[in-house]
XYZ file of N, CA and C in Angstrom:
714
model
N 103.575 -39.377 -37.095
C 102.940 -38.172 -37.623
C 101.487 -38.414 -37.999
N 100.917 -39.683 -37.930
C 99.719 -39.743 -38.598
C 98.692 -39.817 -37.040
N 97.323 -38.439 -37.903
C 96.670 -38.437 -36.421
C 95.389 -38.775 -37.219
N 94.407 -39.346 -35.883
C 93.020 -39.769 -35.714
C 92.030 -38.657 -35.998
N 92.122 -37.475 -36.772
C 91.257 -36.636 -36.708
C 90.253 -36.601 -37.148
N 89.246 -36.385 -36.779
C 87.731 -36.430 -37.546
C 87.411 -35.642 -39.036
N 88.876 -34.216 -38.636
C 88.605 -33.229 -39.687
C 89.407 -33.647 -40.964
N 90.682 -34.436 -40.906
C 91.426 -34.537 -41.561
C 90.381 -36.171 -42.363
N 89.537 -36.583 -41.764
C 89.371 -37.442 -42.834
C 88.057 -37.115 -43.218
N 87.620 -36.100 -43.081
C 86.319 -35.484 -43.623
C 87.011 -34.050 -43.989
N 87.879 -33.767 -45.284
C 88.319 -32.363 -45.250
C 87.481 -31.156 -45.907
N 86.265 -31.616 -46.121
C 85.296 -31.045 -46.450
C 84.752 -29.844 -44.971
N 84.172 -30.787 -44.229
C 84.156 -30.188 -42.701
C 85.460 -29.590 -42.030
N 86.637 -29.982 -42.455
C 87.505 -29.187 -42.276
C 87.922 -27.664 -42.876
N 87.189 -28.045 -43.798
C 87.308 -26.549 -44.355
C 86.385 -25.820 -43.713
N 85.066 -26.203 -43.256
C 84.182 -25.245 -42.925
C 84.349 -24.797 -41.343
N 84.628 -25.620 -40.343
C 85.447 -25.854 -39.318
C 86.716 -24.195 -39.533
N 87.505 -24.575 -40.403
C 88.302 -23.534 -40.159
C 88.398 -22.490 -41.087
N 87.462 -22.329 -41.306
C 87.153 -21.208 -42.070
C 87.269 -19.901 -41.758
N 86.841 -19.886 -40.431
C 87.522 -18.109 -39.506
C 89.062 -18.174 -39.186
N 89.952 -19.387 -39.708
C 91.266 -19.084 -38.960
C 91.857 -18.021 -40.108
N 92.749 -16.923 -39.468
C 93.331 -15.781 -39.456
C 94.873 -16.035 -39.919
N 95.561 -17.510 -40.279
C 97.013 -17.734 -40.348
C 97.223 -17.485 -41.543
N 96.835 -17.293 -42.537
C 96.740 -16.977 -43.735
C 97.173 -14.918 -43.696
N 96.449 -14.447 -43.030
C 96.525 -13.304 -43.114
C 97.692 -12.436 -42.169
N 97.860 -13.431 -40.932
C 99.281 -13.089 -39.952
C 100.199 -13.669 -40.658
N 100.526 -14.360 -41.813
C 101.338 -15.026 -42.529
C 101.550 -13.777 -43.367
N 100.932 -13.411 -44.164
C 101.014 -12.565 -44.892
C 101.389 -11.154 -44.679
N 100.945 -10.627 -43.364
C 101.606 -9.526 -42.415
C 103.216 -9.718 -41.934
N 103.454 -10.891 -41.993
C 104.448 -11.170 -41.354
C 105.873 -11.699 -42.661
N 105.392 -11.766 -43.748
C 106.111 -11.414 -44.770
C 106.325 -10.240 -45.330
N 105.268 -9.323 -44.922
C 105.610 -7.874 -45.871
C 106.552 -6.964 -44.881
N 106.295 -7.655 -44.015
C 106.685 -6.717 -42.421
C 108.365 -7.028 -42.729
N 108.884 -9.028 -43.099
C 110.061 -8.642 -43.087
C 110.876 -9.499 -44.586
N 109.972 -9.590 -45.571
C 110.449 -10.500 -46.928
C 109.780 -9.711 -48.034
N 108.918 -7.967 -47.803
C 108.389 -7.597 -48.782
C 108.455 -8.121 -50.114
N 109.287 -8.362 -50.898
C 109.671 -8.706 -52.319
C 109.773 -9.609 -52.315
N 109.410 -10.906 -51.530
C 109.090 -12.134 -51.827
C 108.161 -12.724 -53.083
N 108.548 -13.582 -53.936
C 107.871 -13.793 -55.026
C 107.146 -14.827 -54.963
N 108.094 -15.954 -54.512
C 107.355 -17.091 -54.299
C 107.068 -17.926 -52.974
N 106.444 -18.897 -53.112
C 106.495 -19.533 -51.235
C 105.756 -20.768 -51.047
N 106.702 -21.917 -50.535
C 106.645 -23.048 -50.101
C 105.682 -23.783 -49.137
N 104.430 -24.133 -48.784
C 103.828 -24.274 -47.337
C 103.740 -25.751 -47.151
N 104.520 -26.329 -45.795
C 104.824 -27.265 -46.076
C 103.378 -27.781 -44.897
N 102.749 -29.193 -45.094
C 101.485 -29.109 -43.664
C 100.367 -28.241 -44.448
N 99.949 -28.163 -45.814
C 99.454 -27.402 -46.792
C 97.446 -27.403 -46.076
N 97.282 -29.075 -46.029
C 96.072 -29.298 -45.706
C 95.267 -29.227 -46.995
N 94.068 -28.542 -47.074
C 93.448 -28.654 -48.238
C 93.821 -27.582 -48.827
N 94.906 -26.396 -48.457
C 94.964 -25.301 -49.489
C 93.820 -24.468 -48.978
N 93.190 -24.285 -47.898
C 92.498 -23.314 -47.898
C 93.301 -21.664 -47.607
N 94.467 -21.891 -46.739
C 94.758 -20.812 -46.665
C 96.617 -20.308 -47.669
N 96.290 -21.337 -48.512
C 97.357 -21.358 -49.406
C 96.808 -20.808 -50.649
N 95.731 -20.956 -51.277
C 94.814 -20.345 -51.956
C 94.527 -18.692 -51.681
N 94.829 -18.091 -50.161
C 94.828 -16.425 -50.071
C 96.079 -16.408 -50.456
N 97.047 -17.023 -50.187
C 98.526 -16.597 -50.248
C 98.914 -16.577 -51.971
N 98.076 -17.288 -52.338
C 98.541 -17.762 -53.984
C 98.214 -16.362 -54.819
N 97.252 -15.727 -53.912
C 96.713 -14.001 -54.930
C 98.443 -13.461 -54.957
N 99.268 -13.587 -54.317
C 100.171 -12.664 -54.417
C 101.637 -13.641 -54.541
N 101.605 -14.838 -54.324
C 102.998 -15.548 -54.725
C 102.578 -16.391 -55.562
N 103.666 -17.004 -56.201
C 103.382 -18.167 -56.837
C 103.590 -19.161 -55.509
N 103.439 -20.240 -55.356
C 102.566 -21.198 -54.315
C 102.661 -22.663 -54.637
N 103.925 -23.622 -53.964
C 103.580 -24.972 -53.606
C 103.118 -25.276 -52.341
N 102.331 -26.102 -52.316
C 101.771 -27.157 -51.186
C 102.155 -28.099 -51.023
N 102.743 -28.884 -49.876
C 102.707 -29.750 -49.478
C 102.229 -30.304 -48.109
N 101.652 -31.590 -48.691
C 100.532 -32.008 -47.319
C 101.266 -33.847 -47.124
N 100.710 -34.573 -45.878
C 101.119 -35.420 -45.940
C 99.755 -36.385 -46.363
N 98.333 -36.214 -45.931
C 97.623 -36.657 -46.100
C 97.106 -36.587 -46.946
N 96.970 -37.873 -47.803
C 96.532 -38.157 -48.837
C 94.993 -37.366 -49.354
N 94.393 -37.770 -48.544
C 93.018 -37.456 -48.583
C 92.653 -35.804 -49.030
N 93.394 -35.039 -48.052
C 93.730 -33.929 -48.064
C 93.868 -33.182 -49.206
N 94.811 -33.786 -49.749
C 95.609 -33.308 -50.726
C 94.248 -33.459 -52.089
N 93.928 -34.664 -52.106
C 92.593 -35.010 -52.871
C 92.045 -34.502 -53.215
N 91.050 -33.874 -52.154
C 90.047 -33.204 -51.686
C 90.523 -31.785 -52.603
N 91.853 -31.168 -51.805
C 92.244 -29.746 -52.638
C 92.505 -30.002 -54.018
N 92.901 -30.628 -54.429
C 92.876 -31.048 -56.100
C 91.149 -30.877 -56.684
N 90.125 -31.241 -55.790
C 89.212 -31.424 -56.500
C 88.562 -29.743 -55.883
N 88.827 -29.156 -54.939
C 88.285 -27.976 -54.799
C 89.059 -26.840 -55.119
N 90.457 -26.670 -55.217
C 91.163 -25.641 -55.767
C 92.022 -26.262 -56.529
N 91.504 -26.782 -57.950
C 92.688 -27.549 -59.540
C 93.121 -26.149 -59.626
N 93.336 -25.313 -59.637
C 94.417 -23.840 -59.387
C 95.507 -24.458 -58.983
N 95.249 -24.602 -57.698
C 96.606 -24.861 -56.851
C 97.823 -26.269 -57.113
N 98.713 -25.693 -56.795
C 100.029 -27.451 -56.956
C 100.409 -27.253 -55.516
N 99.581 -28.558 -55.323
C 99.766 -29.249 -54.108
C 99.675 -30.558 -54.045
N 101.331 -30.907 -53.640
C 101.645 -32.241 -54.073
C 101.446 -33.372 -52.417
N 101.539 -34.373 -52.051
C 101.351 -35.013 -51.046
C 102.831 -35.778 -51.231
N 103.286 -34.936 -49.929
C 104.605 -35.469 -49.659
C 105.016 -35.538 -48.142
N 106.020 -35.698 -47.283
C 106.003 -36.258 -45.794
C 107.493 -34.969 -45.905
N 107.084 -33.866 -44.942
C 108.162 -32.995 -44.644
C 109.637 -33.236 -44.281
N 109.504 -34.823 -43.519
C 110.470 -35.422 -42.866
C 111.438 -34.843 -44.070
N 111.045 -34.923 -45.393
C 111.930 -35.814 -46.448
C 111.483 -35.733 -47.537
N 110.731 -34.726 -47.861
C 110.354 -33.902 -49.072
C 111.380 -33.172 -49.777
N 111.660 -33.516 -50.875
C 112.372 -32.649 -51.804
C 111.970 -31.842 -53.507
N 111.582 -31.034 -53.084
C 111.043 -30.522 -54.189
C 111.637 -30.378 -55.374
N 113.098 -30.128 -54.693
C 114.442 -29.684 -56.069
C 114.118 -28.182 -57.013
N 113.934 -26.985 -55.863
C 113.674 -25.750 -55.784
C 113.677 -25.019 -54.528
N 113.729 -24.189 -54.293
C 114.510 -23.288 -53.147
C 113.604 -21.860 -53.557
N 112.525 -21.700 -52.440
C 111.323 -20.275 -52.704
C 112.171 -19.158 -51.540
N 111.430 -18.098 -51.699
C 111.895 -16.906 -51.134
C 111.290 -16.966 -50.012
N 109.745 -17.724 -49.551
C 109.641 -17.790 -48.045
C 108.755 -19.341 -47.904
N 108.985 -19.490 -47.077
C 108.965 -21.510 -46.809
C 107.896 -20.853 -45.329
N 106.892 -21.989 -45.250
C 105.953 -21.500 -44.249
C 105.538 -23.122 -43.526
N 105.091 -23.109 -42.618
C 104.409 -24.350 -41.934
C 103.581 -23.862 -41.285
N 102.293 -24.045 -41.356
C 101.643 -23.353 -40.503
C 100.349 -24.238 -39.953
N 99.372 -24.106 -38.962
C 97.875 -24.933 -38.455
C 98.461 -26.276 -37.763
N 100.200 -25.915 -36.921
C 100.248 -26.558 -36.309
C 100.846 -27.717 -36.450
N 100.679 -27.831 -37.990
C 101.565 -28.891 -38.330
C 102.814 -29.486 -38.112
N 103.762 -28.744 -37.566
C 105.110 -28.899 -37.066
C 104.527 -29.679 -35.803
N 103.802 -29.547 -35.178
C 103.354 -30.084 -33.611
C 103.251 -32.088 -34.117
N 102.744 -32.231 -34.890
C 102.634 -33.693 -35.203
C 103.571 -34.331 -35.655
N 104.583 -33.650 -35.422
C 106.364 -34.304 -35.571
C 106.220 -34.485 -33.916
N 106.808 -35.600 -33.405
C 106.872 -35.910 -31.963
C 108.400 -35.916 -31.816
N 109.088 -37.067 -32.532
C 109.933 -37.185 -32.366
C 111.512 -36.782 -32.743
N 112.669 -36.085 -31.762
C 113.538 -34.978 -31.996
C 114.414 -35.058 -33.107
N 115.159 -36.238 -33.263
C 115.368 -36.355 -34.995
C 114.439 -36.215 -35.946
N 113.356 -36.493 -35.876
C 112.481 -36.004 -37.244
C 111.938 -35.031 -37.162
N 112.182 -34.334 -36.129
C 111.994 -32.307 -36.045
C 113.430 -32.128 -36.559
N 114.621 -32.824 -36.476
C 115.363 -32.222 -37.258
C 115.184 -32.157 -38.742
N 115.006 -33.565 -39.004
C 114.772 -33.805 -40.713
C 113.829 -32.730 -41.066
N 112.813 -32.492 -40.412
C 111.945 -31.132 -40.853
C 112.468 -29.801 -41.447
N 113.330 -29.911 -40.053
C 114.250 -28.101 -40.323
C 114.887 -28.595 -41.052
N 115.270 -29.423 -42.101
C 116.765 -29.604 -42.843
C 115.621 -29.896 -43.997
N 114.621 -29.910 -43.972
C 113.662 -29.885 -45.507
C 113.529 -28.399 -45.504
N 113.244 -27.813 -44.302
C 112.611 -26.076 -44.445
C 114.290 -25.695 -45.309
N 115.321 -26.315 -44.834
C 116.619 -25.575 -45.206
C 116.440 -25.611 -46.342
N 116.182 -27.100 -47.116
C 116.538 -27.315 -48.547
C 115.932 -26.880 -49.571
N 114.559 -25.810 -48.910
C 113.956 -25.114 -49.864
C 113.565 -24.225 -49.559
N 114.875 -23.058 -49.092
C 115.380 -22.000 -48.621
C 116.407 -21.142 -49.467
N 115.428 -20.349 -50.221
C 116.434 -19.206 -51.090
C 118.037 -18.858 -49.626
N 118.459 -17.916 -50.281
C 119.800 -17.194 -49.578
C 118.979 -16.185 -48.702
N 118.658 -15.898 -47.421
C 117.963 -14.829 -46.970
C 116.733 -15.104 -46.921
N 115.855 -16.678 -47.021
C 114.803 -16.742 -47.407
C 113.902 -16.691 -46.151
N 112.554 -16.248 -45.684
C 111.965 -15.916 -44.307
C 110.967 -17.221 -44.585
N 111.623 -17.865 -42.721
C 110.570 -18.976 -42.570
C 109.796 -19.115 -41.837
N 108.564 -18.976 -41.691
C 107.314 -19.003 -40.886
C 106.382 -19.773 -40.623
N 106.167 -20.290 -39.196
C 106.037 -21.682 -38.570
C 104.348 -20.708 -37.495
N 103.620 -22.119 -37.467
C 103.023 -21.841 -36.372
C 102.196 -22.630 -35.495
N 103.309 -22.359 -34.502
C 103.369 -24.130 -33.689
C 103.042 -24.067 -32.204
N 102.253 -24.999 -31.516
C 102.217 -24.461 -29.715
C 103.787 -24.051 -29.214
N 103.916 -23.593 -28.311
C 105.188 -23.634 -27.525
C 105.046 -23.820 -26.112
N 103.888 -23.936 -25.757
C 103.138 -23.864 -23.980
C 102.047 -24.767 -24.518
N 102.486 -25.559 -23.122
C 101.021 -27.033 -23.214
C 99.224 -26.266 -22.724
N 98.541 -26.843 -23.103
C 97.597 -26.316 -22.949
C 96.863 -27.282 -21.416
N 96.910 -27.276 -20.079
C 96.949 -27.804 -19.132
C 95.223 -28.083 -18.451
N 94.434 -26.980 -18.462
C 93.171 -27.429 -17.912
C 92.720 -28.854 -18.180
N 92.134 -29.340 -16.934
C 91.622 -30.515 -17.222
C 90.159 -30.731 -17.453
N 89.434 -29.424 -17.214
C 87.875 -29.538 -17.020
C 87.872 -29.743 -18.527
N 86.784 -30.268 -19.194
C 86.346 -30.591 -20.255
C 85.905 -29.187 -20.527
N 85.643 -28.970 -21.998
C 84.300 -27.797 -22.512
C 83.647 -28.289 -23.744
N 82.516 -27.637 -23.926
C 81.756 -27.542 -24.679
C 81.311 -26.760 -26.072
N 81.578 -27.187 -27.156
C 81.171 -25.901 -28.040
C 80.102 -26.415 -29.339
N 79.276 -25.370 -29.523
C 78.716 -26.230 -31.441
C 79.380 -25.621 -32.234
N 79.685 -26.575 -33.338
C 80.192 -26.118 -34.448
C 79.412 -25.961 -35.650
N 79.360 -25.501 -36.588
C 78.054 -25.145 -37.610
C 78.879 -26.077 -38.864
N 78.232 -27.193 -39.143
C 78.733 -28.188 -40.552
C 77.455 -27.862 -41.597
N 78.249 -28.637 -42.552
C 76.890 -28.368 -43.762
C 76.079 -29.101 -43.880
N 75.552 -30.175 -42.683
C 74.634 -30.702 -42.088
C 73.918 -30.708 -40.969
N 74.325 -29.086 -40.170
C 73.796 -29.112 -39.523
C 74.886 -28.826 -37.573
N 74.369 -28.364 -37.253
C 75.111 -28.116 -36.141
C 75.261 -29.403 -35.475
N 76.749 -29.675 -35.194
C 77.175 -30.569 -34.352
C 77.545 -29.996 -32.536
N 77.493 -30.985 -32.135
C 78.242 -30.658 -30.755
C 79.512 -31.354 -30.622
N 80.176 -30.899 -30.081
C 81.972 -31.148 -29.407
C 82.552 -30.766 -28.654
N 82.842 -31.826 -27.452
C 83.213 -31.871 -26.159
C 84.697 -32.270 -26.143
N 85.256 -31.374 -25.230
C 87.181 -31.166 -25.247
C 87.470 -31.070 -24.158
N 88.751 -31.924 -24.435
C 89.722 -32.051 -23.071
C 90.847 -32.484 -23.237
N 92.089 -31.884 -22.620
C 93.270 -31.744 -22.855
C 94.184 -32.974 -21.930
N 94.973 -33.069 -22.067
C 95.983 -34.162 -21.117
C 97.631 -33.561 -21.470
N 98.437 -33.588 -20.613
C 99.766 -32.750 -21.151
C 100.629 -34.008 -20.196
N 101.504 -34.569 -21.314
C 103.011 -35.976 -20.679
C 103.720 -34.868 -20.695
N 104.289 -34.539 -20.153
C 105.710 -33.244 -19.660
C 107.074 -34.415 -20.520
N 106.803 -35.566 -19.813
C 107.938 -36.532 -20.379
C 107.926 -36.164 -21.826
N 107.287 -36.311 -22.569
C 107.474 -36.312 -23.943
C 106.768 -35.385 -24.598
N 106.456 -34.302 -23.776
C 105.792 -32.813 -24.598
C 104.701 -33.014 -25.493
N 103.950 -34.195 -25.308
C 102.900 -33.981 -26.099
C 101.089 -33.951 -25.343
N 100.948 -32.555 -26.106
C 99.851 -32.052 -25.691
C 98.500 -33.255 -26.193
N 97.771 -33.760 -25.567
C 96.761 -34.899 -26.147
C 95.176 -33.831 -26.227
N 94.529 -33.683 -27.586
C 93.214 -33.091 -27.308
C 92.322 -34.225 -27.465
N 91.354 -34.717 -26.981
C 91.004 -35.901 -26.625
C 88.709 -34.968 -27.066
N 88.754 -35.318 -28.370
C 87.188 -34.714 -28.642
C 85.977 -35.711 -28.625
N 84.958 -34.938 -28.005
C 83.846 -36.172 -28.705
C 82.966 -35.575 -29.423
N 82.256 -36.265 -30.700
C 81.292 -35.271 -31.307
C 80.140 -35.798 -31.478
N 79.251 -34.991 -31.225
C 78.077 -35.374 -31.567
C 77.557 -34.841 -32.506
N 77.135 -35.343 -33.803
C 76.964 -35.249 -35.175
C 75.712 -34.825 -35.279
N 75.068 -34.515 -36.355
C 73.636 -34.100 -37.066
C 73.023 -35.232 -37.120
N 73.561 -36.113 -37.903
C 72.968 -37.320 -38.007
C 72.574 -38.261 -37.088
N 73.070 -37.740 -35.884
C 73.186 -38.203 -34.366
C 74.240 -39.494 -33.971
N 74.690 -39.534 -34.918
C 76.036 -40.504 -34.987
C 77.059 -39.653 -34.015
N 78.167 -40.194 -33.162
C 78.942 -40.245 -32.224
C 79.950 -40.143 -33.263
N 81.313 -39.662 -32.616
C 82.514 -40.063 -33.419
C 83.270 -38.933 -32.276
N 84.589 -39.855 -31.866
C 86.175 -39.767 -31.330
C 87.119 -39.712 -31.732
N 87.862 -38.637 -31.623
C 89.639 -38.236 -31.958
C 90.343 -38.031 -31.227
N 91.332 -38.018 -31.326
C 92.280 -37.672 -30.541
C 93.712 -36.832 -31.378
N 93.892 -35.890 -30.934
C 95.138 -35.267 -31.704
C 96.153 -35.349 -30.348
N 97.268 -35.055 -31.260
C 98.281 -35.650 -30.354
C 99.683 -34.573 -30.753
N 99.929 -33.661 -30.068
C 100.897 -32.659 -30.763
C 101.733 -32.276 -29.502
N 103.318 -32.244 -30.571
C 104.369 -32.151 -29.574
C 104.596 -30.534 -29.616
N 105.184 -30.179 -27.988
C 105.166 -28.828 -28.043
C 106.372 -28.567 -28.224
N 107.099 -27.270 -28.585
C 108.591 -26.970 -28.682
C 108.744 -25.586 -28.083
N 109.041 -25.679 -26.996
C 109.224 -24.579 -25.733
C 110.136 -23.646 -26.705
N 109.574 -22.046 -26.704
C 110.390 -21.126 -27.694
C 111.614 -21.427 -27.492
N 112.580 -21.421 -26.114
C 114.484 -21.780 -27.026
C 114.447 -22.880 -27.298
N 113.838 -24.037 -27.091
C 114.223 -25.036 -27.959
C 113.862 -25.296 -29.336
N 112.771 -24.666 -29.633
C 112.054 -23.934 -31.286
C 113.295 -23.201 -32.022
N 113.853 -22.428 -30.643
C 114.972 -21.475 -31.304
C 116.235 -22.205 -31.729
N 116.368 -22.803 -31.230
C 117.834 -24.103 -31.109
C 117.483 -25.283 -32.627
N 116.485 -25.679 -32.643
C 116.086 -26.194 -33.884
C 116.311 -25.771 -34.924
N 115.621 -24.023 -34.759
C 115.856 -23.562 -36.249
C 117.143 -23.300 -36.545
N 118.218 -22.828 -35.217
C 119.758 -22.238 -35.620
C 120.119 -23.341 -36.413
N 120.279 -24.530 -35.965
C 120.791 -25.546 -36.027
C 120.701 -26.108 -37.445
N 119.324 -25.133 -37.968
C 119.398 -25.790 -39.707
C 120.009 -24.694 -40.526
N 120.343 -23.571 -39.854
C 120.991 -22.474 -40.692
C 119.863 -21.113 -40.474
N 118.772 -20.616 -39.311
C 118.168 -19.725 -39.451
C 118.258 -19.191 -38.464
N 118.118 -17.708 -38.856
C 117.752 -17.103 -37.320
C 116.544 -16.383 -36.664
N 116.281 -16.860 -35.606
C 115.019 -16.242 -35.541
C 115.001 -14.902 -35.191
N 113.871 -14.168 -36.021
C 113.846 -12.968 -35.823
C 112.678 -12.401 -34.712
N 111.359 -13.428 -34.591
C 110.480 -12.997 -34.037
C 109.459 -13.797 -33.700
N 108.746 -13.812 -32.444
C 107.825 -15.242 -31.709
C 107.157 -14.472 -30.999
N 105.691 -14.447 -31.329
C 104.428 -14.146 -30.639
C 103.369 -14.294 -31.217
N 102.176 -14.063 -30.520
C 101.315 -14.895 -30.327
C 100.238 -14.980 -31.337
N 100.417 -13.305 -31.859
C 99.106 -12.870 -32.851
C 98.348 -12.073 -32.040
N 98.354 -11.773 -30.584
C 97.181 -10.956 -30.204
C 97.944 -9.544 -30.209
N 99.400 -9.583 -30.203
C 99.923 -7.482 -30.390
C 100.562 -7.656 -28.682
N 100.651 -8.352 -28.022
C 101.184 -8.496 -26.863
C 102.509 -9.265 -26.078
N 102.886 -9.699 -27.242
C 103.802 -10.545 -27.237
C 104.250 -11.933 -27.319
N 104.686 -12.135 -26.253
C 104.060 -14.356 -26.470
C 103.521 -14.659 -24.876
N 102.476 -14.462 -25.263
C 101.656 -15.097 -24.077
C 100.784 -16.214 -24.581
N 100.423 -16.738 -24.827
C 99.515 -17.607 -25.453
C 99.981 -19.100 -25.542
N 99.585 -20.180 -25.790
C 100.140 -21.313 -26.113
C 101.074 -21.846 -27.619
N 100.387 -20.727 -28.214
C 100.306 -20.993 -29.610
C 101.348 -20.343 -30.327
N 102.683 -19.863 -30.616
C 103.168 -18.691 -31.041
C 103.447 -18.975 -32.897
N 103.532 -17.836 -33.924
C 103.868 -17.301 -35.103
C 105.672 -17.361 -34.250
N 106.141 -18.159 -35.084
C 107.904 -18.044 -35.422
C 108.399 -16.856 -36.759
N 109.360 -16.372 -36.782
C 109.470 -15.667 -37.757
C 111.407 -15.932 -38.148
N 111.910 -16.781 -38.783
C 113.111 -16.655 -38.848
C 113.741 -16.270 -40.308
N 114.965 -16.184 -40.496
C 115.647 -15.817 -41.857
C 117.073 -16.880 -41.797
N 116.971 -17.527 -43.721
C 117.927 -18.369 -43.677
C 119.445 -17.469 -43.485
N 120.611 -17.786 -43.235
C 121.497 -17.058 -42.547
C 122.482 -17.810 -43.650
N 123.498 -16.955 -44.296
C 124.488 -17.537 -44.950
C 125.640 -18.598 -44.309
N 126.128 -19.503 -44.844
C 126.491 -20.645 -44.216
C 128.051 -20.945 -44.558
């Protein structure tokens, strides 16, 4: 589970980096749509709390992250928030919220199929009766091989970052392979490394811990076309 990311060990730039992502707010659509009266809620893959911090205006709100640093960082930029640094495999909070969330992908950096189970059997264990769980994870590899190009705007200054994908079919993991070129004109390489879970086998995971899924698409209003899909399931009495 532990990746090489540039953002995750600078979570400062990670925040600014993802500052336009929208999962916070399809999270939140996607609870009223089917957990309205949800009070409280679990996010497990927390990161720095940036988008656990919108969710916190209206639930009460644990975090959990695995990276240390991470977790740090949100302690020192949102002391609001309880967000503890714990490993999903095998996190136990010893409380059970009304909606349990994973979201920015985090489920993808579980590779291996027993410890995607241990995952779903943590989402179980802190799963009210009826509780809605919401994941948002690739399900389609992302295949082009041409490289691209983009700048990103840091608080030093516009960087450049060059991307390119690699997809093992054998073992479903999507490789994003970046290079950056910094402000400072310093170089720096990552590599993320995320396993995909083809929607029925996403679906087969979650039955299997006690949920059912209610709903998988993409976020654009079209269905699941995309690589990327919003899961939407409910814990199921047992």
């Amino acid at each position: 589970m532990e990746a090489t990311n540039l953002l995750y060990r600078d979570p400062a730039l990670y925040d600014v980096v993802q500052s336009d992502s929208t999962s916070a707010g399809m999270c939140q659509t996607l609870i009223d749509l089917h957990q309205p009266d949800a009070r409280n809620l679990v996010d497990f893959g927390c990161g720095t709390g940036r988008d656990l911090e919108i969710l916190a205006k209206r639930y009460e709100c644990i975090g959990v992250d695995l990276q240390a640093g991470m977790v740090d960082y949100a302690h020192q930029a949102r002391p609001e928030l309880d967000i503890r640094t714990g490993d999903m495999r095998t996190a136990r909070l010893g409380t059970r919220m009304d909606v349990v969330t994973c979201m920015g992908n985090s489920l993808a950096y579980v590779h291996d199929n027993n410890d995607i189970s241990q995952v779903f059997a943590t989402f179980a264990a802190h799963a009210q009766p009826a509780a809605l769980l919401v994941l948002c994870s690739p399900v389609a590899p992302i295949t082009r091989t041409e490289p691209t190009t983009a700048t990103v705007d840091t608080p030093m200054g516009p960087a450049t970052v060059t991307i390119r994908h690699t997809w093992d079919l054998r073992t479903q993991i999507n490789t994003m392979h970046r290079q950056w070129a910094l402000p400072s004109g310093d170089e720096a390489r990552d590599e993320i490394r995320r396993r995909v879970l083809f929607p029925r086998e996403l679906e087969r995971y979650a039955e299997g811990a006690g949920f059912e899924v209610l709903d998988m698409h993409d976020g654009t209003g079209t269905g699941l076309t995309g690589p990327t899909a919003y899961t939407v399931a409910r814990q199921t009495p047992r």
